[in-house]
mmCIF file of C-alpha atoms in Angstrom:
data_model
loop_
_atom_site.group_PDB
_atom_site.id
_atom_site.type_symbol
_atom_site.label_atom_id
_atom_site.label_comp_id
_atom_site.label_asym_id
_atom_site.label_seq_id
_atom_site.Cartn_x
_atom_site.Cartn_y
_atom_site.Cartn_z
ATOM 1 C CA UNK A 19 0.978 6.341 -27.889
ATOM 2 C CA UNK A 20 -2.680 6.127 -26.892
ATOM 3 C CA UNK A 21 -4.751 3.005 -27.316
ATOM 4 C CA UNK A 22 -8.407 2.839 -28.203
ATOM 5 C CA UNK A 23 -10.867 1.175 -25.839
ATOM 6 C CA UNK A 24 -13.224 0.154 -28.669
ATOM 7 C CA UNK A 25 -11.537 -3.186 -29.452
ATOM 8 C CA UNK A 26 -13.382 -6.433 -28.762
ATOM 9 C CA UNK A 27 -10.656 -7.976 -26.609
ATOM 10 C CA UNK A 28 -9.062 -5.877 -23.847
ATOM 11 C CA UNK A 29 -5.416 -4.948 -24.199
ATOM 12 C CA UNK A 30 -4.043 -5.967 -20.809
ATOM 13 C CA UNK A 31 -0.941 -4.554 -19.146
ATOM 14 C CA UNK A 32 0.503 -6.359 -16.118
ATOM 15 C CA UNK A 33 2.584 -4.050 -13.911
ATOM 16 C CA UNK A 34 5.211 -5.883 -11.852
ATOM 17 C CA UNK A 35 7.364 -3.938 -9.356
ATOM 18 C CA UNK A 36 10.718 -5.614 -8.696
ATOM 19 C CA UNK A 37 13.341 -5.038 -6.016
ATOM 20 C CA UNK A 38 16.335 -7.369 -5.673
ATOM 21 C CA UNK A 39 14.467 -10.282 -7.240
ATOM 22 C CA UNK A 40 17.308 -11.967 -9.150
ATOM 23 C CA UNK A 41 16.513 -15.301 -7.485
ATOM 24 C CA UNK A 42 13.025 -15.516 -8.994
ATOM 25 C CA UNK A 43 12.668 -12.939 -11.766
ATOM 26 C CA UNK A 44 13.463 -15.287 -14.686
ATOM 27 C CA UNK A 45 11.008 -17.913 -13.437
ATOM 28 C CA UNK A 46 8.405 -15.201 -12.898
ATOM 29 C CA UNK A 47 8.888 -13.814 -16.406
ATOM 30 C CA UNK A 48 8.603 -17.262 -17.995
ATOM 31 C CA UNK A 49 5.471 -18.049 -16.000
ATOM 32 C CA UNK A 50 3.811 -14.757 -16.901
ATOM 33 C CA UNK A 51 4.739 -15.122 -20.577
ATOM 34 C CA UNK A 52 3.219 -18.620 -20.629
ATOM 35 C CA UNK A 53 -0.021 -17.314 -19.122
ATOM 36 C CA UNK A 54 -0.157 -14.329 -21.488
ATOM 37 C CA UNK A 55 0.370 -16.622 -24.485
ATOM 38 C CA UNK A 56 -2.401 -18.968 -23.359
ATOM 39 C CA UNK A 57 -4.863 -16.126 -22.673
ATOM 40 C CA UNK A 58 -4.169 -14.696 -26.120
ATOM 41 C CA UNK A 59 -4.742 -18.085 -27.733
ATOM 42 C CA UNK A 60 -7.993 -18.462 -25.795
ATOM 43 C CA UNK A 61 -9.084 -15.004 -27.007
ATOM 44 C CA UNK A 62 -9.327 -13.627 -23.473
ATOM 45 C CA UNK A 63 -6.998 -10.670 -24.074
ATOM 46 C CA UNK A 64 -5.745 -8.720 -27.076
ATOM 47 C CA UNK A 65 -2.705 -9.944 -28.980
ATOM 48 C CA UNK A 66 -0.682 -6.846 -27.983
ATOM 49 C CA UNK A 67 -1.112 -7.373 -24.225
ATOM 50 C CA UNK A 68 2.164 -7.161 -22.321
ATOM 51 C CA UNK A 69 3.979 -7.188 -18.982
ATOM 52 C CA UNK A 70 5.804 -4.133 -17.673
ATOM 53 C CA UNK A 71 8.499 -4.789 -15.064
ATOM 54 C CA UNK A 72 9.576 -1.844 -12.904
ATOM 55 C CA UNK A 73 13.019 -2.213 -11.329
ATOM 56 C CA UNK A 74 12.861 -0.200 -8.111
ATOM 57 C CA UNK A 75 16.578 0.596 -7.878
ATOM 58 C CA UNK A 76 17.707 -2.987 -7.300
ATOM 59 C CA UNK A 77 21.283 -3.498 -6.102
ATOM 60 C CA UNK A 78 21.569 -7.043 -7.498
ATOM 61 C CA UNK A 79 21.330 -8.374 -11.082
ATOM 62 C CA UNK A 80 17.569 -7.872 -11.429
ATOM 63 C CA UNK A 81 17.895 -5.168 -14.084
ATOM 64 C CA UNK A 82 20.468 -7.085 -16.130
ATOM 65 C CA UNK A 83 18.168 -10.105 -16.201
ATOM 66 C CA UNK A 84 15.161 -7.964 -17.148
ATOM 67 C CA UNK A 85 17.091 -6.206 -19.916
ATOM 68 C CA UNK A 86 18.225 -9.507 -21.408
ATOM 69 C CA UNK A 87 14.661 -10.839 -21.628
ATOM 70 C CA UNK A 88 12.841 -7.697 -22.731
ATOM 71 C CA UNK A 89 10.882 -8.004 -25.969
ATOM 72 C CA UNK A 90 7.695 -6.776 -27.631
ATOM 73 C CA UNK A 91 5.432 -8.219 -24.970
ATOM 74 C CA UNK A 92 7.861 -7.813 -22.090
ATOM 75 C CA UNK A 93 8.892 -4.272 -21.244
ATOM 76 C CA UNK A 94 11.078 -2.920 -18.463
ATOM 77 C CA UNK A 95 11.565 0.371 -16.633
ATOM 78 C CA UNK A 96 14.542 1.123 -14.406
ATOM 79 C CA UNK A 97 14.048 3.741 -11.706
ATOM 80 C CA UNK A 98 17.032 5.882 -10.800
ATOM 81 C CA UNK A 99 16.910 4.846 -7.145
ATOM 82 C CA UNK A 100 14.830 2.862 -4.709
ATOM 83 C CA UNK A 101 11.566 4.716 -4.029
ATOM 84 C CA UNK A 102 9.519 1.938 -2.453
ATOM 85 C CA UNK A 103 6.955 -0.592 -3.626
ATOM 86 C CA UNK A 104 3.985 1.797 -3.803
ATOM 87 C CA UNK A 105 5.874 4.331 -5.949
ATOM 88 C CA UNK A 106 7.275 1.633 -8.240
ATOM 89 C CA UNK A 107 3.748 0.323 -8.646
ATOM 90 C CA UNK A 108 2.628 3.830 -9.565
ATOM 91 C CA UNK A 109 5.350 4.015 -12.239
ATOM 92 C CA UNK A 110 4.017 0.809 -13.785
ATOM 93 C CA UNK A 111 0.420 2.053 -13.712
ATOM 94 C CA UNK A 112 1.404 5.385 -15.300
ATOM 95 C CA UNK A 113 3.205 3.502 -18.070
ATOM 96 C CA UNK A 114 0.123 1.356 -18.682
ATOM 97 C CA UNK A 115 -2.354 4.247 -18.743
ATOM 98 C CA UNK A 116 -1.906 5.261 -22.404
ATOM 99 C CA UNK A 117 -0.844 1.825 -23.619
ATOM 100 C CA UNK A 118 -3.627 -0.480 -22.443
ATOM 101 C CA UNK A 119 -7.330 -0.831 -21.742
ATOM 102 C CA UNK A 120 -6.763 -2.176 -18.242
ATOM 103 C CA UNK A 121 -3.878 -2.926 -15.917
ATOM 104 C CA UNK A 122 -3.315 -5.645 -13.324
ATOM 105 C CA UNK A 123 -0.739 -5.022 -10.620
ATOM 106 C CA UNK A 124 1.166 -8.061 -9.479
ATOM 107 C CA UNK A 125 4.129 -8.756 -7.193
ATOM 108 C CA UNK A 126 7.196 -10.326 -8.782
ATOM 109 C CA UNK A 127 7.108 -13.341 -6.466
ATOM 110 C CA UNK A 128 3.830 -14.479 -8.140
ATOM 111 C CA UNK A 129 2.329 -15.554 -4.830
ATOM 112 C CA UNK A 130 -0.949 -14.070 -6.048
ATOM 113 C CA UNK A 131 -2.900 -16.663 -8.010
ATOM 114 C CA UNK A 132 -2.640 -16.008 -11.762
ATOM 115 C CA UNK A 133 -5.495 -18.420 -12.479
ATOM 116 C CA UNK A 134 -8.068 -15.859 -11.242
ATOM 117 C CA UNK A 135 -6.998 -13.208 -13.759
ATOM 118 C CA UNK A 136 -9.497 -14.445 -16.415
ATOM 119 C CA UNK A 137 -12.238 -14.021 -13.794
ATOM 120 C CA UNK A 138 -10.976 -10.490 -13.145
ATOM 121 C CA UNK A 139 -11.215 -9.762 -16.856
ATOM 122 C CA UNK A 140 -14.760 -11.143 -16.892
ATOM 123 C CA UNK A 141 -15.758 -8.740 -14.107
ATOM 124 C CA UNK A 142 -14.072 -5.945 -16.087
ATOM 125 C CA UNK A 143 -16.041 -6.860 -19.240
ATOM 126 C CA UNK A 144 -19.220 -6.666 -17.143
ATOM 127 C CA UNK A 145 -18.516 -3.014 -16.356
ATOM 128 C CA UNK A 146 -16.350 -3.060 -13.245
ATOM 129 C CA UNK A 147 -13.667 -0.362 -13.242
ATOM 130 C CA UNK A 148 -11.789 -1.997 -10.338
ATOM 131 C CA UNK A 149 -11.499 -5.688 -9.488
ATOM 132 C CA UNK A 150 -9.842 -6.565 -6.173
ATOM 133 C CA UNK A 151 -7.951 -9.777 -5.570
ATOM 134 C CA UNK A 152 -8.870 -10.771 -2.014
ATOM 135 C CA UNK A 153 -7.249 -13.576 -0.060
ATOM 136 C CA UNK A 154 -9.749 -16.283 0.880
ATOM 137 C CA UNK A 155 -7.705 -17.170 3.961
ATOM 138 C CA UNK A 156 -4.386 -16.310 5.633
ATOM 139 C CA UNK A 157 -3.440 -19.803 6.791
ATOM 140 C CA UNK A 158 -0.058 -19.534 5.062
ATOM 141 C CA UNK A 159 0.936 -16.531 7.226
ATOM 142 C CA UNK A 160 2.563 -16.705 10.630
ATOM 143 C CA UNK A 161 0.314 -16.109 13.651
ATOM 144 C CA UNK A 162 1.922 -12.745 14.348
ATOM 145 C CA UNK A 163 1.326 -11.592 10.785
ATOM 146 C CA UNK A 164 -2.311 -12.726 10.948
ATOM 147 C CA UNK A 165 -2.742 -10.942 14.282
ATOM 148 C CA UNK A 166 -1.231 -7.760 12.895
ATOM 149 C CA UNK A 167 -3.344 -7.881 9.725
ATOM 150 C CA UNK A 168 -6.627 -8.527 11.540
ATOM 151 C CA UNK A 169 -5.878 -5.828 14.112
ATOM 152 C CA UNK A 170 -5.083 -3.309 11.412
ATOM 153 C CA UNK A 171 -8.234 -4.023 9.392
ATOM 154 C CA UNK A 172 -10.306 -3.696 12.575
ATOM 155 C CA UNK A 173 -8.651 -0.380 13.450
ATOM 156 C CA UNK A 174 -8.958 0.939 9.886
ATOM 157 C CA UNK A 175 -12.680 0.201 9.844
ATOM 158 C CA UNK A 176 -13.153 1.911 13.210
ATOM 159 C CA UNK A 177 -11.475 5.153 12.157
ATOM 160 C CA UNK A 178 -13.138 5.323 8.758
ATOM 161 C CA UNK A 179 -10.341 4.347 6.350
ATOM 162 C CA UNK A 180 -11.663 3.036 3.045
ATOM 163 C CA UNK A 181 -10.158 -0.357 2.390
ATOM 164 C CA UNK A 182 -10.760 -3.965 1.393
ATOM 165 C CA UNK A 183 -9.845 -6.442 4.156
ATOM 166 C CA UNK A 184 -7.225 -9.024 3.116
ATOM 167 C CA UNK A 185 -6.544 -7.222 -0.161
ATOM 168 C CA UNK A 186 -2.990 -6.101 -0.888
ATOM 169 C CA UNK A 187 -1.972 -4.791 -4.320
ATOM 170 C CA UNK A 188 -3.309 -7.534 -6.578
ATOM 171 C CA UNK A 189 -6.024 -5.701 -8.516
ATOM 172 C CA UNK A 190 -7.318 -4.833 -11.959
ATOM 173 C CA UNK A 191 -7.806 -1.172 -12.892
ATOM 174 C CA UNK A 192 -9.630 0.052 -15.972
ATOM 175 C CA UNK A 193 -8.166 2.820 -18.118
ATOM 176 C CA UNK A 194 -10.650 5.240 -16.586
ATOM 177 C CA UNK A 195 -9.350 4.351 -13.113
ATOM 178 C CA UNK A 196 -5.758 4.678 -14.327
ATOM 179 C CA UNK A 197 -6.429 8.143 -15.744
ATOM 180 C CA UNK A 198 -7.809 9.236 -12.378
ATOM 181 C CA UNK A 199 -4.936 7.672 -10.449
ATOM 182 C CA UNK A 200 -2.354 9.300 -12.711
ATOM 183 C CA UNK A 201 -3.394 12.672 -11.295
ATOM 184 C CA UNK A 202 -2.378 11.723 -7.758
ATOM 185 C CA UNK A 203 0.818 13.384 -6.602
ATOM 186 C CA UNK A 204 0.951 12.379 -2.955
ATOM 187 C CA UNK A 205 4.423 11.582 -1.699
ATOM 188 C CA UNK A 206 3.040 8.997 0.731
ATOM 189 C CA UNK A 207 1.154 6.684 -1.598
ATOM 190 C CA UNK A 208 -1.125 4.059 -0.113
ATOM 191 C CA UNK A 209 -3.000 2.365 -2.949
ATOM 192 C CA UNK A 210 -4.947 0.051 -0.630
ATOM 193 C CA UNK A 211 -6.728 3.172 0.609
ATOM 194 C CA UNK A 212 -6.607 5.386 -2.489
ATOM 195 C CA UNK A 213 -8.234 2.942 -4.912
ATOM 196 C CA UNK A 214 -11.310 2.140 -2.747
ATOM 197 C CA UNK A 215 -11.759 5.888 -2.095
ATOM 198 C CA UNK A 216 -12.366 6.443 -5.838
ATOM 199 C CA UNK A 217 -15.795 4.801 -5.419
ATOM 200 C CA UNK A 218 -15.721 3.323 -8.914
ATOM 201 C CA UNK A 219 -17.823 0.246 -9.820
ATOM 202 C CA UNK A 220 -15.907 -2.688 -8.384
ATOM 203 C CA UNK A 221 -15.937 -6.409 -7.680
ATOM 204 C CA UNK A 222 -13.930 -8.911 -5.641
ATOM 205 C CA UNK A 223 -12.249 -12.098 -6.753
ATOM 206 C CA UNK A 224 -11.138 -14.494 -4.028
ATOM 207 C CA UNK A 225 -7.987 -16.598 -4.244
ATOM 208 C CA UNK A 226 -5.488 -18.565 -2.177
ATOM 209 C CA UNK A 227 -2.011 -17.101 -1.895
ATOM 210 C CA UNK A 228 0.739 -19.393 -3.189
ATOM 211 C CA UNK A 229 4.090 -20.166 -1.563
ATOM 212 C CA UNK A 230 7.084 -18.107 -2.675
ATOM 213 C CA UNK A 231 9.282 -20.190 -4.954
ATOM 214 C CA UNK A 232 12.594 -18.543 -3.945
ATOM 215 C CA UNK A 233 14.067 -15.518 -2.243
ATOM 216 C CA UNK A 234 12.631 -13.604 0.686
ATOM 217 C CA UNK A 235 9.661 -11.268 0.957
ATOM 218 C CA UNK A 236 10.658 -7.587 0.924
ATOM 219 C CA UNK A 237 7.760 -6.718 3.228
ATOM 220 C CA UNK A 238 9.264 -7.238 6.672
ATOM 221 C CA UNK A 239 7.241 -6.639 9.836
ATOM 222 C CA UNK A 240 8.832 -3.183 10.139
ATOM 223 C CA UNK A 241 7.851 -2.292 6.571
ATOM 224 C CA UNK A 242 4.329 -3.573 7.148
ATOM 225 C CA UNK A 243 4.014 -1.444 10.284
ATOM 226 C CA UNK A 244 5.344 1.560 8.355
ATOM 227 C CA UNK A 245 2.834 0.932 5.568
ATOM 228 C CA UNK A 246 -0.002 0.620 8.088
ATOM 229 C CA UNK A 247 1.053 3.840 9.827
ATOM 230 C CA UNK A 248 1.198 5.570 6.457
ATOM 231 C CA UNK A 249 -2.315 4.362 5.689
ATOM 232 C CA UNK A 250 -3.691 5.652 8.993
ATOM 233 C CA UNK A 251 -2.031 9.066 8.842
ATOM 234 C CA UNK A 252 -2.797 9.544 5.141
ATOM 235 C CA UNK A 253 -6.526 8.920 5.419
ATOM 236 C CA UNK A 254 -7.617 9.823 8.928
ATOM 237 C CA UNK A 255 -7.187 12.559 11.549
ATOM 238 C CA UNK A 256 -8.733 10.339 14.210
ATOM 239 C CA UNK A 257 -5.345 9.890 15.982
ATOM 240 C CA UNK A 258 -5.141 13.666 16.472
ATOM 241 C CA UNK A 259 -8.685 13.735 17.811
ATOM 242 C CA UNK A 260 -7.819 10.814 20.068
ATOM 243 C CA UNK A 261 -4.994 12.888 21.588
ATOM 244 C CA UNK A 262 -7.434 15.730 22.240
ATOM 245 C CA UNK A 263 -9.934 13.354 23.861
ATOM 246 C CA UNK A 264 -7.241 11.668 25.950
ATOM 247 C CA UNK A 265 -5.913 15.032 27.075
ATOM 248 C CA UNK A 266 -9.418 16.042 28.167
ATOM 249 C CA UNK A 267 -9.871 12.840 30.203
ATOM 250 C CA UNK A 268 -6.493 13.272 31.895
ATOM 251 C CA UNK A 269 -7.352 16.901 32.691
ATOM 252 C CA UNK A 270 -10.513 15.714 34.466
ATOM 253 C CA UNK A 271 -8.540 13.119 36.422
ATOM 254 C CA UNK A 272 -5.914 15.728 37.328
ATOM 255 C CA UNK A 273 -8.626 18.148 38.469
ATOM 256 C CA UNK A 274 -10.018 15.436 40.730
ATOM 257 C CA UNK A 275 -6.608 14.863 42.348
ATOM 258 C CA UNK A 276 -6.077 18.605 42.798
ATOM 259 C CA UNK A 277 -9.409 18.888 44.597
ATOM 260 C CA UNK A 278 -8.478 15.857 46.717
ATOM 261 C CA UNK A 279 -5.138 17.397 47.709
ATOM 262 C CA UNK A 280 -6.764 20.713 48.638
ATOM 263 C CA UNK A 281 -9.351 18.914 50.769
ATOM 264 C CA UNK A 282 -6.656 16.918 52.549
ATOM 265 C CA UNK A 283 -4.624 20.063 53.203
ATOM 266 C CA UNK A 284 -7.455 22.063 54.801
ATOM 267 C CA UNK A 285 -9.668 19.400 56.371
ATOM 268 C CA UNK A 286 -7.941 16.043 56.781
ATOM 269 C CA UNK A 287 -4.568 17.360 57.856
ATOM 270 C CA UNK A 288 -3.100 14.004 56.982
ATOM 271 C CA UNK A 289 0.481 13.580 55.937
ATOM 272 C CA UNK A 290 0.561 12.324 52.378
ATOM 273 C CA UNK A 291 3.591 10.293 51.439
ATOM 274 C CA UNK A 292 2.805 10.454 47.728
ATOM 275 C CA UNK A 293 6.139 9.542 46.206
ATOM 276 C CA UNK A 294 4.825 6.440 44.412
ATOM 277 C CA UNK A 295 1.777 8.177 42.999
ATOM 278 C CA UNK A 296 3.893 11.182 42.039
ATOM 279 C CA UNK A 297 6.399 9.105 40.108
ATOM 280 C CA UNK A 298 3.655 7.090 38.415
ATOM 281 C CA UNK A 299 1.952 10.329 37.381
ATOM 282 C CA UNK A 300 5.199 11.773 36.025
ATOM 283 C CA UNK A 301 6.034 8.664 34.034
ATOM 284 C CA UNK A 302 2.492 8.356 32.709
ATOM 285 C CA UNK A 303 2.205 11.990 31.679
ATOM 286 C CA UNK A 304 5.740 11.981 30.241
ATOM 287 C CA UNK A 305 4.966 8.934 28.126
ATOM 288 C CA UNK A 306 1.665 10.413 27.020
ATOM 289 C CA UNK A 307 3.353 13.654 25.978
ATOM 290 C CA UNK A 308 6.002 11.798 23.959
ATOM 291 C CA UNK A 309 3.336 9.607 22.343
ATOM 292 C CA UNK A 310 1.267 12.671 21.446
ATOM 293 C CA UNK A 311 4.282 14.493 20.042
ATOM 294 C CA UNK A 312 5.126 11.416 17.956
ATOM 295 C CA UNK A 313 1.677 11.261 16.354
ATOM 296 C CA UNK A 314 1.645 15.033 15.793
ATOM 297 C CA UNK A 315 5.141 14.782 14.322
ATOM 298 C CA UNK A 316 3.980 12.160 11.816
ATOM 299 C CA UNK A 317 1.414 14.597 10.428
ATOM 300 C CA UNK A 318 3.813 17.544 10.465
ATOM 301 C CA UNK A 319 6.434 15.419 8.707
ATOM 302 C CA UNK A 320 3.942 14.533 5.988
ATOM 303 C CA UNK A 321 3.116 18.214 5.484
ATOM 304 C CA UNK A 322 6.853 18.990 5.233
ATOM 305 C CA UNK A 323 7.493 16.270 2.638
ATOM 306 C CA UNK A 324 4.357 17.009 0.598
ATOM 307 C CA UNK A 325 5.211 20.731 0.464
ATOM 308 C CA UNK A 326 8.440 20.000 -1.449
ATOM 309 C CA UNK A 327 6.489 18.563 -4.418
ATOM 310 C CA UNK A 328 9.453 16.501 -5.532
ATOM 311 C CA UNK A 329 9.085 13.885 -8.296
ATOM 312 C CA UNK A 330 7.580 10.612 -7.089
ATOM 313 C CA UNK A 331 10.132 8.713 -9.154
ATOM 314 C CA UNK A 332 12.696 9.277 -11.906
ATOM 315 C CA UNK A 333 13.018 6.903 -14.860
ATOM 316 C CA UNK A 334 16.657 6.123 -15.585
ATOM 317 C CA UNK A 335 16.065 3.713 -18.467
ATOM 318 C CA UNK A 336 13.059 2.366 -20.342
ATOM 319 C CA UNK A 337 13.249 -0.643 -22.642
ATOM 320 C CA UNK A 338 10.520 -0.407 -25.254
ATOM 321 C CA UNK A 339 9.693 1.534 -28.432
ATOM 322 C CA UNK A 340 8.869 4.835 -26.717
ATOM 323 C CA UNK A 341 11.156 7.466 -25.151
ATOM 324 C CA UNK A 342 11.353 7.682 -21.341
ATOM 325 C CA UNK A 343 8.721 9.988 -19.884
ATOM 326 C CA UNK A 344 9.656 13.007 -17.754
ATOM 327 C CA UNK A 345 9.924 12.565 -13.995
ATOM 328 C CA UNK A 346 6.473 12.000 -12.486
#
């Protein structure tokens, strides 16, 4: 099923990844349906616009609740197992590619402000292929989360990673952008870096993040650090170059100490105790070697995983009028 992009009103698909969201999914579905109905009545979007919920291998009743509520304008995809937020998001975008004019990705907790979606659609109608939802402030976050976010954006800018500060995965993508994205087959997906790297006409819409109505965020500090590490190693080889530079500096320092020891041996004839400096050197060099091996291992591990070319996700069940697609 392929839609035409010649219609007056855009056919909007909203892709919503879900993982163990039984506490909020019904409220989220009702809220989204209310907004879709109002936007259709206001002639902002096409009458056939819909939401697509992607169950990322939930272990609770999320899928049962989705299946019970699925209708013409509410569709659901169940992945065979948990593959992670970025892959589930990809599954929703792939589904939307041939069924819509544009797609907005949205988290199931609805903390992203739905009221700015009409503004996103306005930017899209003006010719923007990508519209980023950017947080106007992070006052609702804890201090450690703000510190981590600001540090990461600073580091990403320094090492040349394309990205939009304070933008997560709340964005609008045109069908052209979706067609390009559908060709990506990276195992380590990082949409916050991939989408800006497309260099398509874009705009930003600023909003204030809302409080979560129930349940807990699935993005723990550990998962955020993992996502950040994935972003760095997927888009930059600067860490490897940093190891080379650091090794060069340490070699110069070591050469200086070698020269100093030789001088002392032949000219000073002083007895050097040296145990403290020796142990410090051993610990420092040992830690540096382990750190360097860890960074190198991250890149080697990515090469190993990418070389397998396994499916990014497998659709177990799809609730709509079309048959499930093959594994992507």
